[in-house]
Short mmCIF file of C-alpha atoms and ligand atoms in Angstrom, two decimals:
data_model
loop_
_atom_site.label_atom_id
_atom_site.label_comp_id
_atom_site.label_asym_id
_atom_site.label_seq_id
_atom_site.Cartn_x
_atom_site.Cartn_y
_atom_site.Cartn_z
CA UNK Z 1 -26.89 300.26 161.29
CA UNK Z 2 -25.92 297.16 162.29
CA UNK Z 3 -27.62 294.98 160.50
CA UNK Z 4 -26.45 297.09 157.44
CA UNK Z 5 -23.03 296.65 158.56
CA UNK Z 6 -23.59 293.36 158.76
CA UNK Z 7 -25.32 292.82 155.05
CA UNK Z 8 -22.54 294.87 153.67
CA UNK Z 9 -19.72 292.65 154.77
CA UNK Z 10 -18.22 294.95 157.59
CA UNK Z 11 -18.85 293.45 160.48
CA UNK Z 12 -18.60 289.42 160.79
CA UNK Z 13 -17.33 288.76 164.60
CA UNK Z 14 -19.53 288.13 167.06
CA UNK Z 15 -17.92 290.22 169.32
CA UNK Z 16 -18.19 293.47 167.64
CA UNK Z 17 -21.67 292.91 166.12
CA UNK Z 18 -22.82 292.86 170.09
CA UNK Z 19 -20.35 296.11 170.74
CA UNK Z 20 -21.36 297.61 167.82
CA UNK Z 21 -25.29 296.91 169.87
CA UNK Z 22 -24.18 297.52 173.06
CA UNK Z 23 -22.38 301.35 172.78
CA UNK Z 24 -24.64 304.52 171.82
CA UNK Z 25 -23.32 306.23 169.17
CA UNK Z 26 -26.10 309.37 169.72
CA UNK Z 27 -24.29 309.90 172.82
CA UNK Z 28 -20.80 310.58 171.29
CA UNK Z 29 -21.88 313.66 168.66
CA UNK Z 30 -23.06 316.91 169.65
CA UNK Z 31 -26.74 317.17 169.88
CA UNK Z 32 -27.12 319.20 166.60
CA UNK Z 33 -26.11 316.16 164.86
CA UNK Z 34 -27.72 313.09 167.28
CA UNK Z 35 -29.89 312.36 163.90
CA UNK Z 36 -27.72 311.87 162.02
CA UNK Z 37 -25.89 309.19 164.97
CA UNK Z 38 -26.41 306.22 162.84
CA UNK Z 39 -25.92 307.05 159.08
CA UNK Z 40 -23.07 306.08 157.62
CA UNK Z 41 -20.65 309.39 157.79
CA UNK Z 42 -18.54 310.42 159.87
CA UNK Z 43 -19.52 313.69 161.54
CA UNK Z 44 -18.31 316.91 163.09
CA UNK Z 45 -16.90 316.77 166.32
CA UNK Z 46 -15.59 320.19 167.13
CA UNK Z 47 -12.32 321.56 166.74
CA UNK Z 48 -11.99 320.70 162.96
CA UNK Z 49 -12.44 316.86 163.94
CA UNK Z 50 -14.40 313.96 162.83
CA UNK Z 51 -16.13 310.59 164.60
CA UNK Z 52 -15.49 307.97 161.89
CA UNK Z 53 -18.00 306.46 159.78
CA UNK Z 54 -19.37 303.37 161.28
CA UNK Z 55 -18.55 301.57 158.45
CA UNK Z 56 -14.74 302.45 158.40
CA UNK Z 57 -14.71 301.89 162.06
CA UNK Z 58 -15.95 298.36 161.76
CA UNK Z 59 -13.62 297.99 159.16
CA UNK Z 60 -10.78 298.96 161.28
CA UNK Z 61 -11.80 296.86 164.64
CA UNK Z 62 -12.45 293.44 162.60
CA UNK Z 63 -8.83 293.90 161.82
CA UNK Z 64 -7.15 294.55 164.74
CA UNK Z 65 -8.69 290.58 166.05
CA UNK Z 66 -9.47 291.95 169.68
CA UNK Z 67 -10.02 289.91 172.52
CA UNK Z 68 -11.22 289.85 176.10
CA UNK Z 69 -8.29 291.06 178.92
CA UNK Z 70 -5.99 293.24 175.83
CA UNK Z 71 -4.45 296.41 176.92
CA UNK Z 72 -5.35 298.85 173.97
CA UNK Z 73 -3.74 301.99 173.36
CA UNK Z 74 -5.83 304.22 170.87
CA UNK Z 75 -4.05 307.39 169.17
CA UNK Z 76 -6.98 309.87 169.19
CA UNK Z 77 -9.87 309.81 171.60
CA UNK Z 78 -12.13 312.55 170.01
CA UNK Z 79 -16.10 311.80 170.94
CA UNK Z 80 -14.92 308.58 172.59
CA UNK Z 81 -16.83 306.25 170.48
CA UNK Z 82 -14.14 304.00 169.07
CA UNK Z 83 -12.87 304.17 172.38
CA UNK Z 84 -16.23 302.51 174.17
CA UNK Z 85 -15.82 299.93 171.54
CA UNK Z 86 -12.37 298.93 172.41
CA UNK Z 87 -13.96 298.88 176.40
CA UNK Z 88 -16.73 296.20 175.02
CA UNK Z 89 -14.18 294.14 173.69
CA UNK Z 90 -11.06 293.49 175.62
CA UNK Z 91 -13.60 293.95 178.81
CA UNK Z 92 -13.29 295.17 182.99
CA UNK Z 93 -9.57 292.45 182.36
CA UNK Z 94 -8.64 294.27 180.07
CA UNK Z 95 -7.07 297.74 179.84
CA UNK Z 96 -7.71 300.59 177.36
CA UNK Z 97 -6.34 303.97 177.11
CA UNK Z 98 -6.92 306.66 174.34
CA UNK Z 99 -5.15 308.97 173.65
CA UNK Z 100 -5.80 312.48 172.84
CA UNK Z 101 -4.39 316.06 171.98
CA UNK Z 102 -6.33 319.11 172.01
CA UNK Z 103 -7.59 319.12 175.96
CA UNK Z 104 -11.31 320.06 174.97
CA UNK Z 105 -11.83 317.22 172.77
CA UNK Z 106 -10.69 315.20 175.54
CA UNK Z 107 -13.00 316.36 178.03
CA UNK Z 108 -15.50 316.07 175.50
CA UNK Z 109 -14.34 312.20 174.75
CA UNK Z 110 -13.83 311.53 178.67
CA UNK Z 111 -17.65 313.05 180.02
CA UNK Z 112 -19.58 310.96 177.12
CA UNK Z 113 -17.40 307.83 178.30
CA UNK Z 114 -18.39 308.33 181.70
CA UNK Z 115 -22.18 308.79 180.96
CA UNK Z 116 -22.35 305.82 179.45
CA UNK Z 117 -20.44 303.49 181.64
CA UNK Z 118 -17.13 303.40 180.57
CA UNK Z 119 -15.17 305.92 182.84
CA UNK Z 120 -12.56 302.64 183.71
CA UNK Z 121 -11.38 304.03 179.65
CA UNK Z 122 -8.42 306.44 181.15
CA UNK Z 123 -8.56 309.48 178.56
CA UNK Z 124 -4.95 310.73 178.59
CA UNK Z 125 -4.05 314.47 177.31
CA UNK Z 126 -0.68 314.13 175.07
CA UNK Z 127 0.91 313.75 171.64
CA UNK Z 128 0.07 310.10 170.86
CA UNK Z 129 2.55 309.32 168.50
CA UNK Z 130 5.14 309.35 171.83
CA UNK Z 131 2.88 306.80 173.02
CA UNK Z 132 1.72 306.20 177.01
CA UNK Z 133 5.31 304.30 177.90
CA UNK Z 134 3.87 303.49 181.16
CA UNK Z 135 1.20 301.06 179.72
CA UNK Z 136 3.75 299.15 177.34
CA UNK Z 137 4.13 296.91 175.93
CA UNK Z 138 0.48 296.95 174.91
CA UNK Z 139 -1.71 293.85 172.69
CA UNK Z 140 -2.88 296.20 170.45
CA UNK Z 141 -2.32 299.65 168.75
CA UNK Z 142 -4.86 301.74 167.04
CA UNK Z 143 -4.12 305.34 165.54
CA UNK Z 144 -6.92 307.04 164.67
CA UNK Z 145 -5.83 309.85 162.06
CA UNK Z 146 -3.21 310.37 159.41
CA UNK Z 147 0.39 309.20 159.82
CA UNK Z 148 3.19 309.43 157.35
CA UNK Z 149 4.29 306.10 159.00
CA UNK Z 150 3.78 303.21 162.32
CA UNK Z 151 6.06 305.70 165.12
CA UNK Z 152 8.35 304.49 166.14
CA UNK Z 153 7.91 304.39 169.97
CA UNK Z 154 4.82 302.99 169.54
CA UNK Z 155 6.51 300.24 168.09
CA UNK Z 156 8.77 299.77 170.07
CA UNK Z 157 5.96 299.77 172.72
CA UNK Z 158 4.18 297.11 171.15
CA UNK Z 159 4.05 293.68 172.20
CA UNK Z 160 6.03 291.01 170.40
CA UNK Z 161 2.80 289.58 168.12
CA UNK Z 162 1.44 292.55 168.86
CA UNK Z 163 -1.23 294.86 166.30
CA UNK Z 164 -1.13 297.95 165.07
CA UNK Z 165 -3.40 299.51 162.63
CA UNK Z 166 -3.19 303.12 161.26
CA UNK Z 167 -4.12 305.39 158.00
CA UNK Z 168 -0.79 305.71 156.94
CA UNK Z 169 -0.63 308.17 153.78
CA UNK Z 170 -0.72 312.32 153.74
CA UNK Z 171 -3.84 314.22 154.56
CA UNK Z 172 -4.30 315.60 151.16
CA UNK Z 173 -5.12 311.82 150.00
CA UNK Z 174 -3.91 308.27 148.98
CA UNK Z 175 -4.34 307.05 152.88
CA UNK Z 176 -4.86 303.35 153.44
CA UNK Z 177 -5.30 300.92 156.89
CA UNK Z 178 -2.15 299.33 157.14
CA UNK Z 179 -1.44 296.72 160.08
CA UNK Z 180 1.52 296.13 161.11
CA UNK Z 181 2.26 292.64 163.75
CA UNK Z 182 4.69 292.79 165.34
CA UNK Z 183 7.60 289.60 164.75
CA UNK Z 184 9.99 288.07 166.91
CA UNK Z 185 13.49 290.34 167.14
CA UNK Z 186 10.89 293.68 166.22
CA UNK Z 187 10.35 293.13 162.36
CA UNK Z 188 6.92 294.48 161.26
CA UNK Z 189 4.85 292.31 159.00
CA UNK Z 190 2.54 294.89 157.37
CA UNK Z 191 -1.22 294.28 155.79
CA UNK Z 192 -2.58 296.95 153.50
CA UNK Z 193 -6.54 296.77 153.89
CA UNK Z 194 -8.63 299.90 152.44
CA UNK Z 195 -8.43 303.18 151.23
CA UNK Z 196 -9.70 305.82 153.77
CA UNK Z 197 -9.76 309.26 153.86
CA UNK Z 198 -8.65 310.59 157.71
CA UNK Z 199 -7.89 314.02 159.73
CA UNK Z 200 -3.68 314.29 160.68
CA UNK Z 201 -2.18 313.24 163.22
CA UNK Z 202 -0.26 316.47 164.54
CA UNK Z 203 2.94 315.56 166.81
CA UNK Z 204 6.43 315.06 166.86
CA UNK Z 205 6.56 311.85 164.83
CA UNK Z 206 3.47 312.33 163.09
CA UNK Z 207 2.21 315.43 160.55
CA UNK Z 208 3.88 319.39 162.20
CA UNK Z 209 1.20 321.24 163.15
N1 SAM I 1 -11.41 308.12 167.65
C1 SAM I 1 -12.52 309.34 167.63
C2 SAM I 1 -13.75 308.67 167.72
O1 SAM I 1 -14.17 307.14 167.99
O2 SAM I 1 -14.37 310.19 168.12
C3 SAM I 1 -12.47 309.80 166.04
C4 SAM I 1 -10.70 310.64 166.13
S1 SAM I 1 -10.73 311.62 164.55
C5 SAM I 1 -11.12 311.25 163.35
C6 SAM I 1 -9.03 312.05 165.32
C7 SAM I 1 -8.45 312.91 166.32
O3 SAM I 1 -6.98 312.23 166.65
C8 SAM I 1 -8.86 313.62 167.18
O4 SAM I 1 -9.42 313.97 167.82
C9 SAM I 1 -7.18 314.72 166.67
O5 SAM I 1 -7.78 315.75 167.79
C10 SAM I 1 -6.66 313.51 167.00
N2 SAM I 1 -4.88 313.40 167.08
C11 SAM I 1 -4.18 314.52 166.17
N3 SAM I 1 -2.81 314.20 166.38
C12 SAM I 1 -2.61 313.63 167.81
C13 SAM I 1 -1.33 312.65 168.22
N4 SAM I 1 -0.47 313.21 168.32
N5 SAM I 1 -1.83 312.23 169.94
C14 SAM I 1 -3.36 312.11 170.24
N6 SAM I 1 -4.42 312.25 169.30
C15 SAM I 1 -3.72 313.51 168.27
#
């Protein structure tokens, strides 16, 4: 899978290639779907939610320039797979907090992370559109569910010079992976990366249930 993602140009950065090699994706999918873990598709993780396709995850993480020591907030823990990749990228000198609104999925993700050696990633149950003020300001924020825009509390909690990535658009279609960089004074410089398709971000500053 990693060789193909490199050949297709999705994976370029050596630290990210190494992270993809180290995190065992089959440990983050339901046991009945293990045989598909290394195919380039999203897979169901229950509760009507999905783990994104490896190529989409590679594109998201390449766009965020993640480095050792950074403090990262993920919104949408799901299986915990993306959080494990974040943990590899920022290392133990960094911090990864991942928020999940569905308690059952938070438990699934937390247990997958613990079993694979990433138990130091903090999984928090709650509405990630409101962010996690105790850990702010964040160097990086990743939203892994489609949002009407960049939620204002998350913009507030992003460091100046920090980056936030999100699939922005409607859950019926027309979503684009966008990355916003916060400038001095609080303005965002937004770059469009790629069309994408994510489940909805449900919360106070997302979509209604
Ligand atoms: N990053 C996950 C992984 O590696 O498996 C996949 C995330 S899945 C595409 C999107 C997740 O976002 C779902 O688990 C969903 O329950 C969660 N979600 C949706 N709205 C949320 C919110 N407001 N706060 C936290 N999590 C939310």
